[in-house]
Amino acid sequence: MPMRKASAEKLLDAVDDLVFSRGIESTPVDAILARAGVSAATLYRGYRSKEALVAASLERRHERWRETWGSLIAAAPDAEGRLLAIFDAIDDFAARPDGARWCAFLGTAAEMSDPPAEIADAVTRDTDYMRRTLRDLAAQLPCANPGHLAEQILVVVTGELAMRLRDKPLRKSTLGREIAVTLIAIACTPTTN
């Protein structure tokens, strides 16, 4: 018998609530089951392991992130605004009820130096998506090396997300945006020969 959608959502919500704030290793399966209000049999009907459940939760989070960021890219007035939309998306996503104090993908990567394949794949997909999207958005600007600009902004975004661990959980991405604006200005300034 396949798992009911409501049970799957409860399990994924429990992972969001517990694992992405406490950590994968320090959150036992029993705590996830208790939070979700489902049995172990229900869990293993849908997921072969705790790691598979965490990977599924990361995938769901990735889809929600893509929706949030995508809507802000679409609403931006110009190419620079589309590139900077990632900072608005970070703030909007963090303020959601299912948002987290920082990035679940960074937390997972930091906690697991040698993650199981399904978790490693989820983290890689998120990183690749951000890198590719930033590169595509940077290519819309008149800069000589959009790939380099995209990589610089990805590093700034990662720093913004990490600072949420040091500062108030809902700090705004104002400084990261300011740094990105400066990087864009430098990258788009024509060089004189």
PDB file of C-alpha atoms in Angstrom:
ATOM      1  CA  MET A   1       0.000   0.000   0.000  1.00  0.00           C
ATOM      2  CA  PRO A   2       1.528   3.345  -1.012  1.00  0.00           C
ATOM      3  CA  MET A   3       1.866   6.154   1.504  1.00  0.00           C
ATOM      4  CA  ARG A   4      -0.955   8.673   1.627  1.00  0.00           C
ATOM      5  CA  LYS A   5      -0.069  12.209   0.536  1.00  0.00           C
ATOM      6  CA  ALA A   6      -1.171  13.604   3.927  1.00  0.00           C
ATOM      7  CA  SER A   7       1.222  11.252   5.758  1.00  0.00           C
ATOM      8  CA  ALA A   8       4.076  12.182   3.424  1.00  0.00           C
ATOM      9  CA  GLU A   9       3.429  15.897   4.014  1.00  0.00           C
ATOM     10  CA  LYS A  10       3.401  15.357   7.795  1.00  0.00           C
ATOM     11  CA  LEU A  11       6.752  13.579   7.601  1.00  0.00           C
ATOM     12  CA  LEU A  12       8.295  16.238   5.376  1.00  0.00           C
ATOM     13  CA  ASP A  13       6.957  18.967   7.687  1.00  0.00           C
ATOM     14  CA  ALA A  14       8.497  17.171  10.661  1.00  0.00           C
ATOM     15  CA  VAL A  15      11.868  17.062   8.908  1.00  0.00           C
ATOM     16  CA  ASP A  16      11.581  20.791   8.175  1.00  0.00           C
ATOM     17  CA  ASP A  17      10.699  21.518  11.803  1.00  0.00           C
ATOM     18  CA  LEU A  18      13.272  19.297  13.456  1.00  0.00           C
ATOM     19  CA  VAL A  19      16.111  18.232  11.205  1.00  0.00           C
ATOM     20  CA  PHE A  20      16.849  21.581   9.598  1.00  0.00           C
ATOM     21  CA  SER A  21      17.112  23.254  12.982  1.00  0.00           C
ATOM     22  CA  ARG A  22      18.643  20.479  15.114  1.00  0.00           C
ATOM     23  CA  GLY A  23      20.662  18.618  12.520  1.00  0.00           C
ATOM     24  CA  ILE A  24      20.340  15.294  10.741  1.00  0.00           C
ATOM     25  CA  GLU A  25      22.480  13.222  13.063  1.00  0.00           C
ATOM     26  CA  SER A  26      21.057  14.663  16.270  1.00  0.00           C
ATOM     27  CA  THR A  27      17.411  14.153  15.263  1.00  0.00           C
ATOM     28  CA  PRO A  28      16.341  10.558  15.800  1.00  0.00           C
ATOM     29  CA  VAL A  29      13.726   8.936  13.594  1.00  0.00           C
ATOM     30  CA  ASP A  30      11.491   8.537  16.663  1.00  0.00           C
ATOM     31  CA  ALA A  31      11.383  12.326  17.091  1.00  0.00           C
ATOM     32  CA  ILE A  32      10.388  12.757  13.436  1.00  0.00           C
ATOM     33  CA  LEU A  33       7.677  10.109  13.791  1.00  0.00           C
ATOM     34  CA  ALA A  34       6.352  11.694  16.989  1.00  0.00           C
ATOM     35  CA  ARG A  35       6.230  15.165  15.408  1.00  0.00           C
ATOM     36  CA  ALA A  36       4.530  13.791  12.283  1.00  0.00           C
ATOM     37  CA  GLY A  37       2.140  11.603  14.248  1.00  0.00           C
ATOM     38  CA  VAL A  38       2.762   8.592  12.020  1.00  0.00           C
ATOM     39  CA  SER A  39       4.110   5.099  12.584  1.00  0.00           C
ATOM     40  CA  ALA A  40       7.470   3.687  11.548  1.00  0.00           C
ATOM     41  CA  ALA A  41       5.626   1.413   9.123  1.00  0.00           C
ATOM     42  CA  THR A  42       4.153   4.488   7.436  1.00  0.00           C
ATOM     43  CA  LEU A  43       7.594   6.111   7.169  1.00  0.00           C
ATOM     44  CA  TYR A  44       9.192   3.043   5.607  1.00  0.00           C
ATOM     45  CA  ARG A  45       6.246   2.571   3.245  1.00  0.00           C
ATOM     46  CA  GLY A  46       7.269   5.801   1.531  1.00  0.00           C
ATOM     47  CA  TYR A  47      10.986   6.159   2.263  1.00  0.00           C
ATOM     48  CA  ARG A  48      13.620   3.458   2.535  1.00  0.00           C
ATOM     49  CA  SER A  49      15.625   5.355   5.161  1.00  0.00           C
ATOM     50  CA  LYS A  50      15.862   8.504   7.235  1.00  0.00           C
ATOM     51  CA  GLU A  51      18.335   9.833   4.680  1.00  0.00           C
ATOM     52  CA  ALA A  52      15.830   9.278   1.845  1.00  0.00           C
ATOM     53  CA  LEU A  53      13.245  11.207   3.869  1.00  0.00           C
ATOM     54  CA  VAL A  54      15.703  14.074   4.416  1.00  0.00           C
ATOM     55  CA  ALA A  55      16.532  14.102   0.692  1.00  0.00           C
ATOM     56  CA  ALA A  56      12.801  14.272  -0.141  1.00  0.00           C
ATOM     57  CA  SER A  57      12.402  17.172   2.266  1.00  0.00           C
ATOM     58  CA  LEU A  58      15.345  18.961   0.647  1.00  0.00           C
ATOM     59  CA  GLU A  59      13.747  18.435  -2.764  1.00  0.00           C
ATOM     60  CA  ARG A  60      10.463  19.900  -1.543  1.00  0.00           C
ATOM     61  CA  ARG A  61      12.322  22.863  -0.058  1.00  0.00           C
ATOM     62  CA  HIS A  62      14.197  23.329  -3.343  1.00  0.00           C
ATOM     63  CA  GLU A  63      10.923  23.472  -5.280  1.00  0.00           C
ATOM     64  CA  ARG A  64       9.501  26.045  -2.855  1.00  0.00           C
ATOM     65  CA  TRP A  65      12.698  28.096  -3.104  1.00  0.00           C
ATOM     66  CA  ARG A  66      12.560  27.997  -6.903  1.00  0.00           C
ATOM     67  CA  GLU A  67       8.951  29.226  -6.847  1.00  0.00           C
ATOM     68  CA  THR A  68       9.775  32.076  -4.454  1.00  0.00           C
ATOM     69  CA  TRP A  69      12.866  33.181  -6.365  1.00  0.00           C
ATOM     70  CA  GLY A  70      11.227  32.716  -9.761  1.00  0.00           C
ATOM     71  CA  SER A  71       8.280  34.942  -8.892  1.00  0.00           C
ATOM     72  CA  LEU A  72      10.637  37.702  -7.730  1.00  0.00           C
ATOM     73  CA  ILE A  73      12.767  37.386 -10.858  1.00  0.00           C
ATOM     74  CA  ALA A  74       9.618  37.719 -12.972  1.00  0.00           C
ATOM     75  CA  ALA A  75       8.518  40.812 -11.032  1.00  0.00           C
ATOM     76  CA  ALA A  76      11.874  42.615 -11.325  1.00  0.00           C
ATOM     77  CA  PRO A  77      11.848  45.716 -13.548  1.00  0.00           C
ATOM     78  CA  ASP A  78      15.176  45.182 -15.307  1.00  0.00           C
ATOM     79  CA  ALA A  79      18.164  42.861 -15.752  1.00  0.00           C
ATOM     80  CA  GLU A  80      19.982  44.134 -12.670  1.00  0.00           C
ATOM     81  CA  GLY A  81      16.832  43.761 -10.587  1.00  0.00           C
ATOM     82  CA  ARG A  82      16.430  40.172 -11.800  1.00  0.00           C
ATOM     83  CA  LEU A  83      19.987  39.362 -10.721  1.00  0.00           C
ATOM     84  CA  LEU A  84      19.461  41.026  -7.340  1.00  0.00           C
ATOM     85  CA  ALA A  85      16.097  39.288  -6.820  1.00  0.00           C
ATOM     86  CA  ILE A  86      17.914  36.472  -5.050  1.00  0.00           C
ATOM     87  CA  PHE A  87      18.333  38.717  -1.999  1.00  0.00           C
ATOM     88  CA  ASP A  88      14.607  39.487  -1.882  1.00  0.00           C
ATOM     89  CA  ALA A  89      13.938  35.771  -2.271  1.00  0.00           C
ATOM     90  CA  ILE A  90      16.204  34.945   0.672  1.00  0.00           C
ATOM     91  CA  ASP A  91      14.300  37.394   2.876  1.00  0.00           C
ATOM     92  CA  ASP A  92      10.872  36.299   1.640  1.00  0.00           C
ATOM     93  CA  PHE A  93      11.694  32.613   2.016  1.00  0.00           C
ATOM     94  CA  ALA A  94      13.098  33.037   5.529  1.00  0.00           C
ATOM     95  CA  ALA A  95       9.955  34.873   6.641  1.00  0.00           C
ATOM     96  CA  ARG A  96       7.671  32.031   5.527  1.00  0.00           C
ATOM     97  CA  PRO A  97       6.242  29.719   8.181  1.00  0.00           C
ATOM     98  CA  ASP A  98       8.231  26.857   6.637  1.00  0.00           C
ATOM     99  CA  GLY A  99      11.370  28.961   6.236  1.00  0.00           C
ATOM    100  CA  ALA A 100      14.384  28.265   8.387  1.00  0.00           C
ATOM    101  CA  ARG A 101      16.869  30.311  10.319  1.00  0.00           C
ATOM    102  CA  TRP A 102      19.291  29.684   7.485  1.00  0.00           C
ATOM    103  CA  CYS A 103      19.790  27.477   4.442  1.00  0.00           C
ATOM    104  CA  ALA A 104      18.900  23.803   4.915  1.00  0.00           C
ATOM    105  CA  PHE A 105      21.249  22.933   2.048  1.00  0.00           C
ATOM    106  CA  LEU A 106      24.236  24.682   3.637  1.00  0.00           C
ATOM    107  CA  GLY A 107      23.385  23.076   6.970  1.00  0.00           C
ATOM    108  CA  THR A 108      23.224  19.647   5.400  1.00  0.00           C
ATOM    109  CA  ALA A 109      26.488  20.148   3.509  1.00  0.00           C
ATOM    110  CA  ALA A 110      28.210  21.405   6.672  1.00  0.00           C
ATOM    111  CA  GLU A 111      26.950  18.514   8.773  1.00  0.00           C
ATOM    112  CA  MET A 112      27.640  15.677   6.351  1.00  0.00           C
ATOM    113  CA  SER A 113      31.114  15.672   4.838  1.00  0.00           C
ATOM    114  CA  ASP A 114      30.367  12.363   3.089  1.00  0.00           C
ATOM    115  CA  PRO A 115      26.582  12.285   2.654  1.00  0.00           C
ATOM    116  CA  PRO A 116      24.604   9.409   1.174  1.00  0.00           C
ATOM    117  CA  ALA A 117      24.045   9.768  -2.575  1.00  0.00           C
ATOM    118  CA  GLU A 118      20.431  10.964  -2.363  1.00  0.00           C
ATOM    119  CA  ILE A 119      21.349  13.795   0.020  1.00  0.00           C
ATOM    120  CA  ALA A 120      24.481  14.736  -1.939  1.00  0.00           C
ATOM    121  CA  ASP A 121      22.392  14.844  -5.117  1.00  0.00           C
ATOM    122  CA  ALA A 122      19.789  17.142  -3.512  1.00  0.00           C
ATOM    123  CA  VAL A 123      22.481  19.575  -2.307  1.00  0.00           C
ATOM    124  CA  THR A 124      24.230  19.512  -5.691  1.00  0.00           C
ATOM    125  CA  ARG A 125      20.961  20.159  -7.571  1.00  0.00           C
ATOM    126  CA  ASP A 126      20.270  23.220  -5.412  1.00  0.00           C
ATOM    127  CA  THR A 127      23.790  24.604  -5.863  1.00  0.00           C
ATOM    128  CA  ASP A 128      23.794  23.940  -9.597  1.00  0.00           C
ATOM    129  CA  TYR A 129      20.396  25.594  -9.983  1.00  0.00           C
ATOM    130  CA  MET A 130      21.512  28.746  -8.165  1.00  0.00           C
ATOM    131  CA  ARG A 131      24.772  28.902 -10.109  1.00  0.00           C
ATOM    132  CA  ARG A 132      23.081  28.344 -13.485  1.00  0.00           C
ATOM    133  CA  THR A 133      20.269  30.824 -12.783  1.00  0.00           C
ATOM    134  CA  LEU A 134      22.668  33.505 -11.573  1.00  0.00           C
ATOM    135  CA  ARG A 135      24.849  32.941 -14.643  1.00  0.00           C
ATOM    136  CA  ASP A 136      21.831  33.240 -16.973  1.00  0.00           C
ATOM    137  CA  LEU A 137      20.708  36.423 -15.220  1.00  0.00           C
ATOM    138  CA  ALA A 138      24.218  37.921 -15.238  1.00  0.00           C
ATOM    139  CA  ALA A 139      24.433  37.216 -18.985  1.00  0.00           C
ATOM    140  CA  GLN A 140      21.581  39.707 -19.481  1.00  0.00           C
ATOM    141  CA  LEU A 141      23.846  42.507 -18.215  1.00  0.00           C
ATOM    142  CA  PRO A 142      26.526  44.275 -20.279  1.00  0.00           C
ATOM    143  CA  CYS A 143      29.449  42.712 -18.452  1.00  0.00           C
ATOM    144  CA  ALA A 144      32.533  41.030 -19.859  1.00  0.00           C
ATOM    145  CA  ASN A 145      32.413  37.886 -17.723  1.00  0.00           C
ATOM    146  CA  PRO A 146      28.891  36.969 -16.536  1.00  0.00           C
ATOM    147  CA  GLY A 147      30.051  33.601 -15.211  1.00  0.00           C
ATOM    148  CA  HIS A 148      32.545  35.260 -12.894  1.00  0.00           C
ATOM    149  CA  LEU A 149      29.976  37.821 -11.728  1.00  0.00           C
ATOM    150  CA  ALA A 150      27.491  35.021 -11.028  1.00  0.00           C
ATOM    151  CA  GLU A 151      30.077  33.137  -8.978  1.00  0.00           C
ATOM    152  CA  GLN A 152      30.887  36.278  -6.972  1.00  0.00           C
ATOM    153  CA  ILE A 153      27.206  36.809  -6.192  1.00  0.00           C
ATOM    154  CA  LEU A 154      26.824  33.141  -5.227  1.00  0.00           C
ATOM    155  CA  VAL A 155      29.617  33.595  -2.677  1.00  0.00           C
ATOM    156  CA  VAL A 156      27.901  36.730  -1.316  1.00  0.00           C
ATOM    157  CA  VAL A 157      24.584  34.857  -1.083  1.00  0.00           C
ATOM    158  CA  THR A 158      26.269  32.011   0.778  1.00  0.00           C
ATOM    159  CA  GLY A 159      27.791  34.504   3.212  1.00  0.00           C
ATOM    160  CA  GLU A 160      24.397  36.166   3.750  1.00  0.00           C
ATOM    161  CA  LEU A 161      22.855  32.798   4.536  1.00  0.00           C
ATOM    162  CA  ALA A 162      25.668  31.856   6.904  1.00  0.00           C
ATOM    163  CA  MET A 163      25.411  35.174   8.767  1.00  0.00           C
ATOM    164  CA  ARG A 164      21.889  34.206   9.785  1.00  0.00           C
ATOM    165  CA  LEU A 165      23.525  31.811  12.226  1.00  0.00           C
ATOM    166  CA  ARG A 166      25.471  34.626  13.856  1.00  0.00           C
ATOM    167  CA  ASP A 167      22.827  37.351  13.790  1.00  0.00           C
ATOM    168  CA  LYS A 168      19.117  37.500  14.351  1.00  0.00           C
ATOM    169  CA  PRO A 169      17.428  34.708  12.396  1.00  0.00           C
ATOM    170  CA  LEU A 170      15.381  37.100  10.283  1.00  0.00           C
ATOM    171  CA  ARG A 171      18.112  39.584   9.459  1.00  0.00           C
ATOM    172  CA  LYS A 172      17.583  41.242   6.109  1.00  0.00           C
ATOM    173  CA  SER A 173      19.942  40.713   3.184  1.00  0.00           C
ATOM    174  CA  THR A 174      20.678  44.428   2.866  1.00  0.00           C
ATOM    175  CA  LEU A 175      24.458  44.203   3.126  1.00  0.00           C
ATOM    176  CA  GLY A 176      24.673  41.289   0.688  1.00  0.00           C
ATOM    177  CA  ARG A 177      22.582  43.253  -1.795  1.00  0.00           C
ATOM    178  CA  GLU A 178      24.864  46.298  -1.385  1.00  0.00           C
ATOM    179  CA  ILE A 179      27.932  44.163  -2.053  1.00  0.00           C
ATOM    180  CA  ALA A 180      26.258  42.615  -5.113  1.00  0.00           C
ATOM    181  CA  VAL A 181      25.346  46.071  -6.478  1.00  0.00           C
ATOM    182  CA  THR A 182      29.011  47.062  -6.182  1.00  0.00           C
ATOM    183  CA  LEU A 183      30.132  43.860  -7.909  1.00  0.00           C
ATOM    184  CA  ILE A 184      27.656  44.458 -10.735  1.00  0.00           C
ATOM    185  CA  ALA A 185      28.850  48.051 -11.186  1.00  0.00           C
ATOM    186  CA  ILE A 186      32.477  46.902 -11.369  1.00  0.00           C
ATOM    187  CA  ALA A 187      31.675  44.026 -13.748  1.00  0.00           C
ATOM    188  CA  CYS A 188      29.650  46.287 -16.067  1.00  0.00           C
ATOM    189  CA  THR A 189      32.129  49.160 -16.195  1.00  0.00           C
ATOM    190  CA  PRO A 190      33.760  49.245 -19.624  1.00  0.00           C
ATOM    191  CA  THR A 191      37.514  48.954 -19.507  1.00  0.00           C
ATOM    192  CA  THR A 192      39.603  51.513 -21.333  1.00  0.00           C
ATOM    193  CA  ASN A 193      42.584  50.432 -23.349  1.00  0.00           C
TER     194      ASN A 193
END
